[in-house]
Short mmCIF file of C-alpha atoms in Angstrom, two decimals:
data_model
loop_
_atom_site.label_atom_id
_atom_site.label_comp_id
_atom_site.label_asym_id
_atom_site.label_seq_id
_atom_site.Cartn_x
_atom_site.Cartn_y
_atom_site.Cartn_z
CA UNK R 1 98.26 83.93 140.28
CA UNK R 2 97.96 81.34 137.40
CA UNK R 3 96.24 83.05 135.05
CA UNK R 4 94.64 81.37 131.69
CA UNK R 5 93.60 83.17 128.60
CA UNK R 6 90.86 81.82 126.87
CA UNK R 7 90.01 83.48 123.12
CA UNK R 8 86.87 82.56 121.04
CA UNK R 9 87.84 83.11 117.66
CA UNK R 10 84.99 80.07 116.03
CA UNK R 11 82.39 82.81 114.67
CA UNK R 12 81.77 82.27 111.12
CA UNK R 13 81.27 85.93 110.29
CA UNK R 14 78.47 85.34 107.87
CA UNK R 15 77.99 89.25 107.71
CA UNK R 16 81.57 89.64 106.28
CA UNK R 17 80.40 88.03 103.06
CA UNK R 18 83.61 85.98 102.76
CA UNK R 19 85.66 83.19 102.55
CA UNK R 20 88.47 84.72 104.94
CA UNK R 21 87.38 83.44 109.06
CA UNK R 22 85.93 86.74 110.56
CA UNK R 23 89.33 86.71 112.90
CA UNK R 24 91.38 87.06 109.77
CA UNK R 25 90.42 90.32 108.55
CA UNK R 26 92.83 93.01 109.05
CA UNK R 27 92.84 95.91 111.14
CA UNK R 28 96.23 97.84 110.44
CA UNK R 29 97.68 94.95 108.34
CA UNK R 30 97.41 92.55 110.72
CA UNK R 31 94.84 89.95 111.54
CA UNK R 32 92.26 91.18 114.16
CA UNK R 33 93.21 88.02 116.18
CA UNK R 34 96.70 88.43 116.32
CA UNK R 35 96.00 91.89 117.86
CA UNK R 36 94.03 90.25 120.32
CA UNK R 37 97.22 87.80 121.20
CA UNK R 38 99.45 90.59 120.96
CA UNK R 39 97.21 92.03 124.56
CA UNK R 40 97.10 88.70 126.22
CA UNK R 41 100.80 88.19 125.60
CA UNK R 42 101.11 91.70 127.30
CA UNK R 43 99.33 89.60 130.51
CA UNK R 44 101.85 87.07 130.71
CA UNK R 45 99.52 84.12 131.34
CA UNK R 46 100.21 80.50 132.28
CA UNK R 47 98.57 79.70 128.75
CA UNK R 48 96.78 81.11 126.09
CA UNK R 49 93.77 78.61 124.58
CA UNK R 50 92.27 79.71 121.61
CA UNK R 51 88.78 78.52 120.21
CA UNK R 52 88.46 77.85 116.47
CA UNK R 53 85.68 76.26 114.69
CA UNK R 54 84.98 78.23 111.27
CA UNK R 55 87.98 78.09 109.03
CA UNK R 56 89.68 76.54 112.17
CA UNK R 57 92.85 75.02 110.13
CA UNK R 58 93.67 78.42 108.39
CA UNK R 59 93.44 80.55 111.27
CA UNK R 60 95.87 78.06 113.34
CA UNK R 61 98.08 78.38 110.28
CA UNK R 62 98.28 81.92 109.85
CA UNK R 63 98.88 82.73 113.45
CA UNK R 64 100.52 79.43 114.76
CA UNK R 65 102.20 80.05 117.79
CA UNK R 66 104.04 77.84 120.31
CA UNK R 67 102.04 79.68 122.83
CA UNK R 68 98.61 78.69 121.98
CA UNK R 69 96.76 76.16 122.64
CA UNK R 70 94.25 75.57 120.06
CA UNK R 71 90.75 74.00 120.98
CA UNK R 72 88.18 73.16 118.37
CA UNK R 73 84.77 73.98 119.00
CA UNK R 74 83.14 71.57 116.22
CA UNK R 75 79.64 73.27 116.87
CA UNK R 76 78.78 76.88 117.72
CA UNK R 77 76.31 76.53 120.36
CA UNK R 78 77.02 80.05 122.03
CA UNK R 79 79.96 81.66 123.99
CA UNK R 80 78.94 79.44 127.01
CA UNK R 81 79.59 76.15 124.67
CA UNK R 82 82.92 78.06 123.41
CA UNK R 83 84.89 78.62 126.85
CA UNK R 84 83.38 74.72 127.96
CA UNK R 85 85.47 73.48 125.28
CA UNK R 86 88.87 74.43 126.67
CA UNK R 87 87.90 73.16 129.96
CA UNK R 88 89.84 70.19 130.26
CA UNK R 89 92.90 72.39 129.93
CA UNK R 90 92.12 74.57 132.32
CA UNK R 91 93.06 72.47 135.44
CA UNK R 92 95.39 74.30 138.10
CA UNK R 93 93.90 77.46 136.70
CA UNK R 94 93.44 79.99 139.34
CA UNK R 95 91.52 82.99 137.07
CA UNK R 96 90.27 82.64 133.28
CA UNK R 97 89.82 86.00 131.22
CA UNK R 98 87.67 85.40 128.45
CA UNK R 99 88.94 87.58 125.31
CA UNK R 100 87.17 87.56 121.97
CA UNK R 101 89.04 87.31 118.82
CA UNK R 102 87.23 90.27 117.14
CA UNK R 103 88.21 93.22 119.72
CA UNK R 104 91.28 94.23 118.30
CA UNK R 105 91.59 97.61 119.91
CA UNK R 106 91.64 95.91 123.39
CA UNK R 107 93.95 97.69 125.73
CA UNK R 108 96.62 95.35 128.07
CA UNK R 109 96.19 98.24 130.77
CA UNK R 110 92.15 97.69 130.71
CA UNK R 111 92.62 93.61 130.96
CA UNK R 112 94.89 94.55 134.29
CA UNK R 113 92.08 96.43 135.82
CA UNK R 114 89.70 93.95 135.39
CA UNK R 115 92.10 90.76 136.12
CA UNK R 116 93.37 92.99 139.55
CA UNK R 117 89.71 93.88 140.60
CA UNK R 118 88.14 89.98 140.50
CA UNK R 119 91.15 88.26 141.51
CA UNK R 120 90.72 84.41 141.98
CA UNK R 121 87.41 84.66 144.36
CA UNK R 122 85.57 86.78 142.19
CA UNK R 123 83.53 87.14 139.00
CA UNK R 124 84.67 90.11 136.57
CA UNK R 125 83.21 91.85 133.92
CA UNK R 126 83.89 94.68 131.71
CA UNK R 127 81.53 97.28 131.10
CA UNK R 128 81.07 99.99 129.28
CA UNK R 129 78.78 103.25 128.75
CA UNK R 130 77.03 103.19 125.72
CA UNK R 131 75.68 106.20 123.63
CA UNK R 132 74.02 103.16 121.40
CA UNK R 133 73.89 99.70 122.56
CA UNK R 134 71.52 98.10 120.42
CA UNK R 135 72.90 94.57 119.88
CA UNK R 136 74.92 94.25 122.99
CA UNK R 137 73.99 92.82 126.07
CA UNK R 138 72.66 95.14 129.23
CA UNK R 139 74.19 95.06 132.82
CA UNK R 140 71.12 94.78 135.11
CA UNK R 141 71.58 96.01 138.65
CA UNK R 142 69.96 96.34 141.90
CA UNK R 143 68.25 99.37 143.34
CA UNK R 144 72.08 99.32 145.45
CA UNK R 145 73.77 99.36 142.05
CA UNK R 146 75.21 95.38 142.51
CA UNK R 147 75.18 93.64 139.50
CA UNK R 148 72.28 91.14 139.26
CA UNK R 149 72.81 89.75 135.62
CA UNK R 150 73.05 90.15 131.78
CA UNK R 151 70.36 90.22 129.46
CA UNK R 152 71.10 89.69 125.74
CA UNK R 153 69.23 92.24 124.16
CA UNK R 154 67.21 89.60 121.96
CA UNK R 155 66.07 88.61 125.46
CA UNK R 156 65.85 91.96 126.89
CA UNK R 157 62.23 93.88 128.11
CA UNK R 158 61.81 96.84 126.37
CA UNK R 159 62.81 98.66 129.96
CA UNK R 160 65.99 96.97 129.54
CA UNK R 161 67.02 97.88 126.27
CA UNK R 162 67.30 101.28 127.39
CA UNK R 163 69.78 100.71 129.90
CA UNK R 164 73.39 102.21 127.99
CA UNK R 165 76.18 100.06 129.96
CA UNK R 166 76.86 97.21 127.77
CA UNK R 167 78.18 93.76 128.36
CA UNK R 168 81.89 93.59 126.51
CA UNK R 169 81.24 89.96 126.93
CA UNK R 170 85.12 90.64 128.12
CA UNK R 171 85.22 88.73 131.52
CA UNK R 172 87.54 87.33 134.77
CA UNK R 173 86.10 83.78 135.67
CA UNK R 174 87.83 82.39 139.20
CA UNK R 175 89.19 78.85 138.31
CA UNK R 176 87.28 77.35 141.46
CA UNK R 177 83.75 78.01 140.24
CA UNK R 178 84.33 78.14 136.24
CA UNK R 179 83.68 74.24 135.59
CA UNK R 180 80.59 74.40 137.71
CA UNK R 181 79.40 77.19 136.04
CA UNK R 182 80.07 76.18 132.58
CA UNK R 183 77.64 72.82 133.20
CA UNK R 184 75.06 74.75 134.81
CA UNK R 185 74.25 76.86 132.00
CA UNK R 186 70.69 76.54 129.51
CA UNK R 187 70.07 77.11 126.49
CA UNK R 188 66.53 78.15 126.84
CA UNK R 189 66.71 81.56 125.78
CA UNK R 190 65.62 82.88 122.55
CA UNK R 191 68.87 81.91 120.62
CA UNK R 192 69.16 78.45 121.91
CA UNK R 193 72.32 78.49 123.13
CA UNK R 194 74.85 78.69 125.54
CA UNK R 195 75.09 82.21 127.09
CA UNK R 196 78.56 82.86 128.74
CA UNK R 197 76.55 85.83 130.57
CA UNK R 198 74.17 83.29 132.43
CA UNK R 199 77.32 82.62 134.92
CA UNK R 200 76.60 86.40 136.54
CA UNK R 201 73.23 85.25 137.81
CA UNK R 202 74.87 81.67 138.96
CA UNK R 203 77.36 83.85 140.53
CA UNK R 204 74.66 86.14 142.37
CA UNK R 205 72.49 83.14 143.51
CA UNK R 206 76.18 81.98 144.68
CA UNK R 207 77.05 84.31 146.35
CA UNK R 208 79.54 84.90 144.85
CA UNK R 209 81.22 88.75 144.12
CA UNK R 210 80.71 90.21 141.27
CA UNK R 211 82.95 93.07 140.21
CA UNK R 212 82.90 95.48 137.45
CA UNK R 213 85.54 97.11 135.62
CA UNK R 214 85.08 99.95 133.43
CA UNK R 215 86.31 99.95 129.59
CA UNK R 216 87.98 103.94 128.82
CA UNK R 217 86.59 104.43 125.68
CA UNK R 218 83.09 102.53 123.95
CA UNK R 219 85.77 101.76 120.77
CA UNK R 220 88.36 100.18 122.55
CA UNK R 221 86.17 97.04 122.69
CA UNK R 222 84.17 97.20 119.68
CA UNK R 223 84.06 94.19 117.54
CA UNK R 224 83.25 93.74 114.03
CA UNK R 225 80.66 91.89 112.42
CA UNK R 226 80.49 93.40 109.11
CA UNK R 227 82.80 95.46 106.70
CA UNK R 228 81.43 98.43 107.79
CA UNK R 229 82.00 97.99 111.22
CA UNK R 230 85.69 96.45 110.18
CA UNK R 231 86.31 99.85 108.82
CA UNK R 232 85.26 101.52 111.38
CA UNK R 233 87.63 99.94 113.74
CA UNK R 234 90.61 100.77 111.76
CA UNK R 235 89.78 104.47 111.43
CA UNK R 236 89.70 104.27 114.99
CA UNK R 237 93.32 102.39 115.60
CA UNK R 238 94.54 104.78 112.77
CA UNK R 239 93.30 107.65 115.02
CA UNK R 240 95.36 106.52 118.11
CA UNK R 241 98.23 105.48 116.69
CA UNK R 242 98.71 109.25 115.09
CA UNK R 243 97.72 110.78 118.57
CA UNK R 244 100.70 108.59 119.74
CA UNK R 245 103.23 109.83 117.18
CA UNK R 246 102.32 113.70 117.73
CA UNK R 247 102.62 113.21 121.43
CA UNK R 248 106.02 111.79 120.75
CA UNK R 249 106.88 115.13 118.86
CA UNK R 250 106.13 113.98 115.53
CA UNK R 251 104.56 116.66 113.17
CA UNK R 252 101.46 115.00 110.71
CA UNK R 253 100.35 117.40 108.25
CA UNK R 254 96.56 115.39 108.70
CA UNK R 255 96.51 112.51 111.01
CA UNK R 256 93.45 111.18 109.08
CA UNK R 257 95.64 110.43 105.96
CA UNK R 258 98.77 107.90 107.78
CA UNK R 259 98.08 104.81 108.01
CA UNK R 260 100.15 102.41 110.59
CA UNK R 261 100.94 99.32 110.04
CA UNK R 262 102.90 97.64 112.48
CA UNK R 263 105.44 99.27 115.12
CA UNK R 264 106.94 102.62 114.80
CA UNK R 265 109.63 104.00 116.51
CA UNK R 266 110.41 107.65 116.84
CA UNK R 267 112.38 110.20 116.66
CA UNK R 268 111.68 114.30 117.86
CA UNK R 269 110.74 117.10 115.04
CA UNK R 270 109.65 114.60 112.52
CA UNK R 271 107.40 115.78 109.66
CA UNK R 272 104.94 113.33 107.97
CA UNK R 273 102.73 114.57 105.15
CA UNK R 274 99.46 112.69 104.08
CA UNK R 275 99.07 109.52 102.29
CA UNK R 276 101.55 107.97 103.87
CA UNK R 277 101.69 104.55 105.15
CA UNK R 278 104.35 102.92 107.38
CA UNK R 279 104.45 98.92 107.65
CA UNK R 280 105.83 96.36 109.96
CA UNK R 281 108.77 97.92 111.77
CA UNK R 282 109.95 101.30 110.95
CA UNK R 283 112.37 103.55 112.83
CA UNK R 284 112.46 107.17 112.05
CA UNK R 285 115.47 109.56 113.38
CA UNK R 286 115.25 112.95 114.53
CA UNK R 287 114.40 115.40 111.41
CA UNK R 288 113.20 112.86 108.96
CA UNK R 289 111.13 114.16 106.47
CA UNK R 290 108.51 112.44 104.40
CA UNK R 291 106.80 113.75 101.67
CA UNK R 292 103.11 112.92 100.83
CA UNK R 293 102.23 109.07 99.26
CA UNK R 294 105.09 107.35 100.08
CA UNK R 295 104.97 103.57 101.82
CA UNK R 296 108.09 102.65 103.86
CA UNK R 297 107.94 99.23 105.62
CA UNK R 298 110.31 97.81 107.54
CA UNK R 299 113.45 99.88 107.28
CA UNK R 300 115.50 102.50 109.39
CA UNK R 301 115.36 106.00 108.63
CA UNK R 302 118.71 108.24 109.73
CA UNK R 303 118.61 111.68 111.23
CA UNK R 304 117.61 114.44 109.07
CA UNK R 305 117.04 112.10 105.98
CA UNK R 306 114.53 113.03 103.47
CA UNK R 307 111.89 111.19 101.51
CA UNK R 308 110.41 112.92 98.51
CA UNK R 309 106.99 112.13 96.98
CA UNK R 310 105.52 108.64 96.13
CA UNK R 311 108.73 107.13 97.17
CA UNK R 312 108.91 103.30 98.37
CA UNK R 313 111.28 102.01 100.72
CA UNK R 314 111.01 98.56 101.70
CA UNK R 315 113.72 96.61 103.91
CA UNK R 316 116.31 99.83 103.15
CA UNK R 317 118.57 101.32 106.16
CA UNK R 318 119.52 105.12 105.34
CA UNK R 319 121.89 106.98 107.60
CA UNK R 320 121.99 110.67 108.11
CA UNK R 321 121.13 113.52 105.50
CA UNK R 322 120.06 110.98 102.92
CA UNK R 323 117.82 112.48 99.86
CA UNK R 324 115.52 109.81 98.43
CA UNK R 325 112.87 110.38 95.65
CA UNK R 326 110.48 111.63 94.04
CA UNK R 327 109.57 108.05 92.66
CA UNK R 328 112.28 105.92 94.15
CA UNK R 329 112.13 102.35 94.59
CA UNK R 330 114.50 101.32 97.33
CA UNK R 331 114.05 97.16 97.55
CA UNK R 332 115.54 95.04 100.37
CA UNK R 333 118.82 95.23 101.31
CA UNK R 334 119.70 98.36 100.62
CA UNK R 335 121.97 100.58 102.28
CA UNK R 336 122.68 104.07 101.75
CA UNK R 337 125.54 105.85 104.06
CA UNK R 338 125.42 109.38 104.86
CA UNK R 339 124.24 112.12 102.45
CA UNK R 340 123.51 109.56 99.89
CA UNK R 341 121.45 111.16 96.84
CA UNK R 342 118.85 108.17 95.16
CA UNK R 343 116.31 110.49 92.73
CA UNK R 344 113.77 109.83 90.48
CA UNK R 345 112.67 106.54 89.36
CA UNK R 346 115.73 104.61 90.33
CA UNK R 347 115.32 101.32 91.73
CA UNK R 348 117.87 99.57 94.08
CA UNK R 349 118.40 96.17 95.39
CA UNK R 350 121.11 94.37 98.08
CA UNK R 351 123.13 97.43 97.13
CA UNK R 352 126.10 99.40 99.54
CA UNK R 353 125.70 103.05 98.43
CA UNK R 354 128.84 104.81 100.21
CA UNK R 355 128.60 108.60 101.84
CA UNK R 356 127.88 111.29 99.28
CA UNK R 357 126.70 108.72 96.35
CA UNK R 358 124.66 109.73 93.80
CA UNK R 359 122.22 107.88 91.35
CA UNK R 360 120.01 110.84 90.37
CA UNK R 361 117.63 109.53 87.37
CA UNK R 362 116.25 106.51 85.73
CA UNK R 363 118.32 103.74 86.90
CA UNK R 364 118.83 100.15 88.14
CA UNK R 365 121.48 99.25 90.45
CA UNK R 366 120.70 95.85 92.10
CA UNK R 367 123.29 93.28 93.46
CA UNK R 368 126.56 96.28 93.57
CA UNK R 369 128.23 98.22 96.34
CA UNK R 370 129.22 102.21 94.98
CA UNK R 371 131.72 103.69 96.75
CA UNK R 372 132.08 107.28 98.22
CA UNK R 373 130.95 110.01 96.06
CA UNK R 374 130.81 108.41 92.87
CA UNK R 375 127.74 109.64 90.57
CA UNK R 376 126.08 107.00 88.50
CA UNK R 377 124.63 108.57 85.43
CA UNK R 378 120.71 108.56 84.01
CA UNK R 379 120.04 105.08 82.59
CA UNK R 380 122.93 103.13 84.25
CA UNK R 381 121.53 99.43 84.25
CA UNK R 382 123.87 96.98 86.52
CA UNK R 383 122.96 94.18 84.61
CA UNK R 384 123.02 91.60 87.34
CA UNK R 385 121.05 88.39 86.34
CA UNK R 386 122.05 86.04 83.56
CA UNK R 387 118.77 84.09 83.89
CA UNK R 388 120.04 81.39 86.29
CA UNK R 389 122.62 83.35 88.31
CA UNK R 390 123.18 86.53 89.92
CA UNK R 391 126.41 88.45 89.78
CA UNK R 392 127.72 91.99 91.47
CA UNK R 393 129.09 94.69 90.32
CA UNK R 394 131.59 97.11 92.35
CA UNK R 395 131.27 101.14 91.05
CA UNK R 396 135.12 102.72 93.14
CA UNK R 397 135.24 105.72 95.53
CA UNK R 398 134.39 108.76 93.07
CA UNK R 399 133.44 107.12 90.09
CA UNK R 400 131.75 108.53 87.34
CA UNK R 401 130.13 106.20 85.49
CA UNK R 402 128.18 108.03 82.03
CA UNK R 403 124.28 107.83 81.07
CA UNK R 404 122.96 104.89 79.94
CA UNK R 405 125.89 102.92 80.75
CA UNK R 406 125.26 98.76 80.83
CA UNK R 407 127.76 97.22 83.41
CA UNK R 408 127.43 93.52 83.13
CA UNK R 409 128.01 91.59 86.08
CA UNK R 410 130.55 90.44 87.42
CA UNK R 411 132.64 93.74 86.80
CA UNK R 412 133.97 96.54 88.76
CA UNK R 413 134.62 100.03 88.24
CA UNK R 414 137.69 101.47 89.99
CA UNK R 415 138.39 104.59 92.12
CA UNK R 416 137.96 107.56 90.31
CA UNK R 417 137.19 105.87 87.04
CA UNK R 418 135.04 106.77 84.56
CA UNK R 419 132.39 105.32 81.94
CA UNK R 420 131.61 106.72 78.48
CA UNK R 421 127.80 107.62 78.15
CA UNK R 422 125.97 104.63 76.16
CA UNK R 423 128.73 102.24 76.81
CA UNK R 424 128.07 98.00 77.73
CA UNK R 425 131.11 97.17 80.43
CA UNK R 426 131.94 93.47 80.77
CA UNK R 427 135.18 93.97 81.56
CA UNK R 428 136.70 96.01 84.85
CA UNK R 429 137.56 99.44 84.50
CA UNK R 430 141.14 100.27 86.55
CA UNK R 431 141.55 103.28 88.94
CA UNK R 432 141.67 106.39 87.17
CA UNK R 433 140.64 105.03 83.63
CA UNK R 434 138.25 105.93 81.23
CA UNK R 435 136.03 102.89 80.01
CA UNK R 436 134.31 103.60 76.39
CA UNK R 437 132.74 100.74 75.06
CA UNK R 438 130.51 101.72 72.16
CA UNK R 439 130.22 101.22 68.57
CA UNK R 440 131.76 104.56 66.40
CA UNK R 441 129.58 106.19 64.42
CA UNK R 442 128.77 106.48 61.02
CA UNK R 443 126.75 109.48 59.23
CA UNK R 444 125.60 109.04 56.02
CA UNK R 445 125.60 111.80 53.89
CA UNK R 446 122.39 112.80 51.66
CA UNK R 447 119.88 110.14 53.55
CA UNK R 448 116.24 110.20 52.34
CA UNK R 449 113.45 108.72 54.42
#
């Protein structure tokens, strides 16, 4: 079947009080729109159209997309007005599912039911049971139970508005009737505009069948118009993504304090405690264990690997049995091999650390590779930037290198070397030797302050 994808994403959002387009705003880190892509994508359409109006030149910026066709809708005149916009693109089309760029919590599986149900002959529409549905549009049926239209509750009777299955405004359109339907519609309703919903009634009158497809859950197709409501939907993704990782065997001290942001993978018999929040892509081996407040985004995690307190690993890979934190700092590119040791408030950068490394304490090793069990004292600096250029620095298979040791790049420590505490290296220390590079010291006798 050749399937379009039509998403209206013009809405101002004058209830967000802001500058950002309403489709902008983040649920989970990520623009509520692109979550709606990411579930057509999921439907493999012919072609995804997306209406813009409000904002229109950031929001095709932000998410631009070979993919997408982008259709301006100059002047909001309703959802009717919106989807009449990308008709001349929608030639050849055989069934049009109308998407809205504000329903981030969509489900692909949902869309299937609703696109396999209507087919190309018949009208869809997605419904759901409401425990409140003030603001959303009622489903009015027969005495039989066939759907005889949709009445936007501005326009609804007061015996209406206390029907509870609401209109998702979610809907399958068959490409043979959509163009005639789109011209037919009014706006003399109490909005003046363009109702999208007025095709059910055209399609009754037709007729033409009208099936209904049932949404599993009222917040998978909640939208938001306000923050409040914005918040509200990414309680709710932050809800199913833990359920997700606990039925995948991982362990969350309270699944009401992680927050996901982006796409995790898993491991069995991992333990997560609270305040933790994992960004963009993040893989997680059998065993990990995080302690409470720490942020990892995208990086690897090895087997049995743990992360202490308020740790921060962004763009790292760890392998197995790695220790990192409390208060670590691991930047991008770095890699620690097997039982690695990073502790507290050390900060790395494009670094190798080899199996069984240590940097315990209060350092900075950027731009360096450290070879198998060397220990890099408290304080090391490598000092790695000369204000124009950068330059590395190599610390040998079981270094020692002393506390508060300055090695200025380019240099390199050799195997089984050693530094003298509160030494500056500029020059490379050989295999075996001790490098001391410190001024002697003086005490003078009888000093008065």
């Amino acid at each position: 079947m050749n399937l379009h994808i039509v998403i209206l994403a013009a809405g101002q959002g004058t209830r967000m009080r802001s500058t950002l387009p309403k489709v902008l705003h983040p649920v989970a880190g990520k623009p509520m729109l692109g979550h709606v892509l990411d579930c057509a994508r999921a439907m493999q359409p012919q072609q995804i159209h997306v209406v813009i109006g409000h904002g229109a030149e950031r929001v095709r910026e932000q998410l631009a997309a070979a993919d997408i066709n982008w259709v301006v809708q100059a002047e909001q005149l309703g959802t009717g007005h919106a989807v009449a916009q990308a008709l001349p693109q929608l030639d050849g089309a055989e069934q049009v599912l109308v998407l809205y760029g504000d329903v981030p919590l969509l489900q692909a599986d949902t869309l299937r039911q609703l696109s396999q149900q209507a087919g190309d002959t018949a009208l869809g529409l997605l419904t759901v049971q409401m425990h409140d549905p003030s603001g959303y549009g009622r489903i009015v049926r027969d005495a039989a139970g066939r759907v005889q239209a949709i009445v936007e509750q501005k326009d609804a009777s007061a015996e209406q508005r206390l029907i509870r299955e609401g209109n998702t405004g979610i809907m399958a359109l068959p490409g043979s009737q959509i163009s005639n339907w789109l011209t037919s519609l009014s706006s003399d309703n109490a909005q003046g505009e363009y109702y999208l919903t007025d095709v059910v009634a055209l399609a009754v009158e037709q007729g033409v069948p009208v099936e209904v497809a049932h949404a599993s859950t009222e917040e998978e197709v909640l939208g938001a118009n306000n923050r409040q409501q914005l918040a509200t939907l990414e309680r709710s993704y932050q809800r199913l993504q833990a359920e997700k990782l606990m039925t995948a065997g991982v362990t969350l001290v309270d699944p009401a304090r992680l927050d996901v942001r982006g796409e995790i993978s898993v491991g069995q018999d991992i333990s997560i405690d609270i305040n933790v929040v994992l960004e963009g892509r993040v893989v997680l081996a059998d065993g990990v264990i995080i302690e409470p407040n720490c942020v990892l985004k995208d990086c690897v995690i090895g087997r049995g690997t743990v992360i202490k307190a308020f740790s921060h690993i962004d763009g790292a890979e760890l392998a197995s049995d790695c220790v990192v934190g409390p208060y670590a700092r691991l930047r991008p590119g770095t890699r620690l091999a097997s039982q690695a040791k990073i502790g507290n408030f050390v900060e790395t950068k494009k670094v190798d650390i080899g199996p069984g490394a240590k940097i315990n304490h209060l350092s900075y090793v950027g731009d360096a590779s450290v070879g198998a069990e060397a220990n890099v004292g408290a304080g090391t600096i490598t000092c790695n930037y000369d204000g124009v250029n950068k330059y590395k620095t190599h610390i040998g298979a079981n270094a020692f290198i002393g506390s508060n040791t300055a090695l200025v790049a380019p240099v390199s420590v050799g195997d089984n070397a050693t530094t003298a505490a509160g030494s500056v290296i500029n020059q490379d220390v050989p295999d075996a030797a001790l490098g001391v590079a410190r001024a002697r010291q003086r005490n003078i006798n009888g000093w008065k302050r």
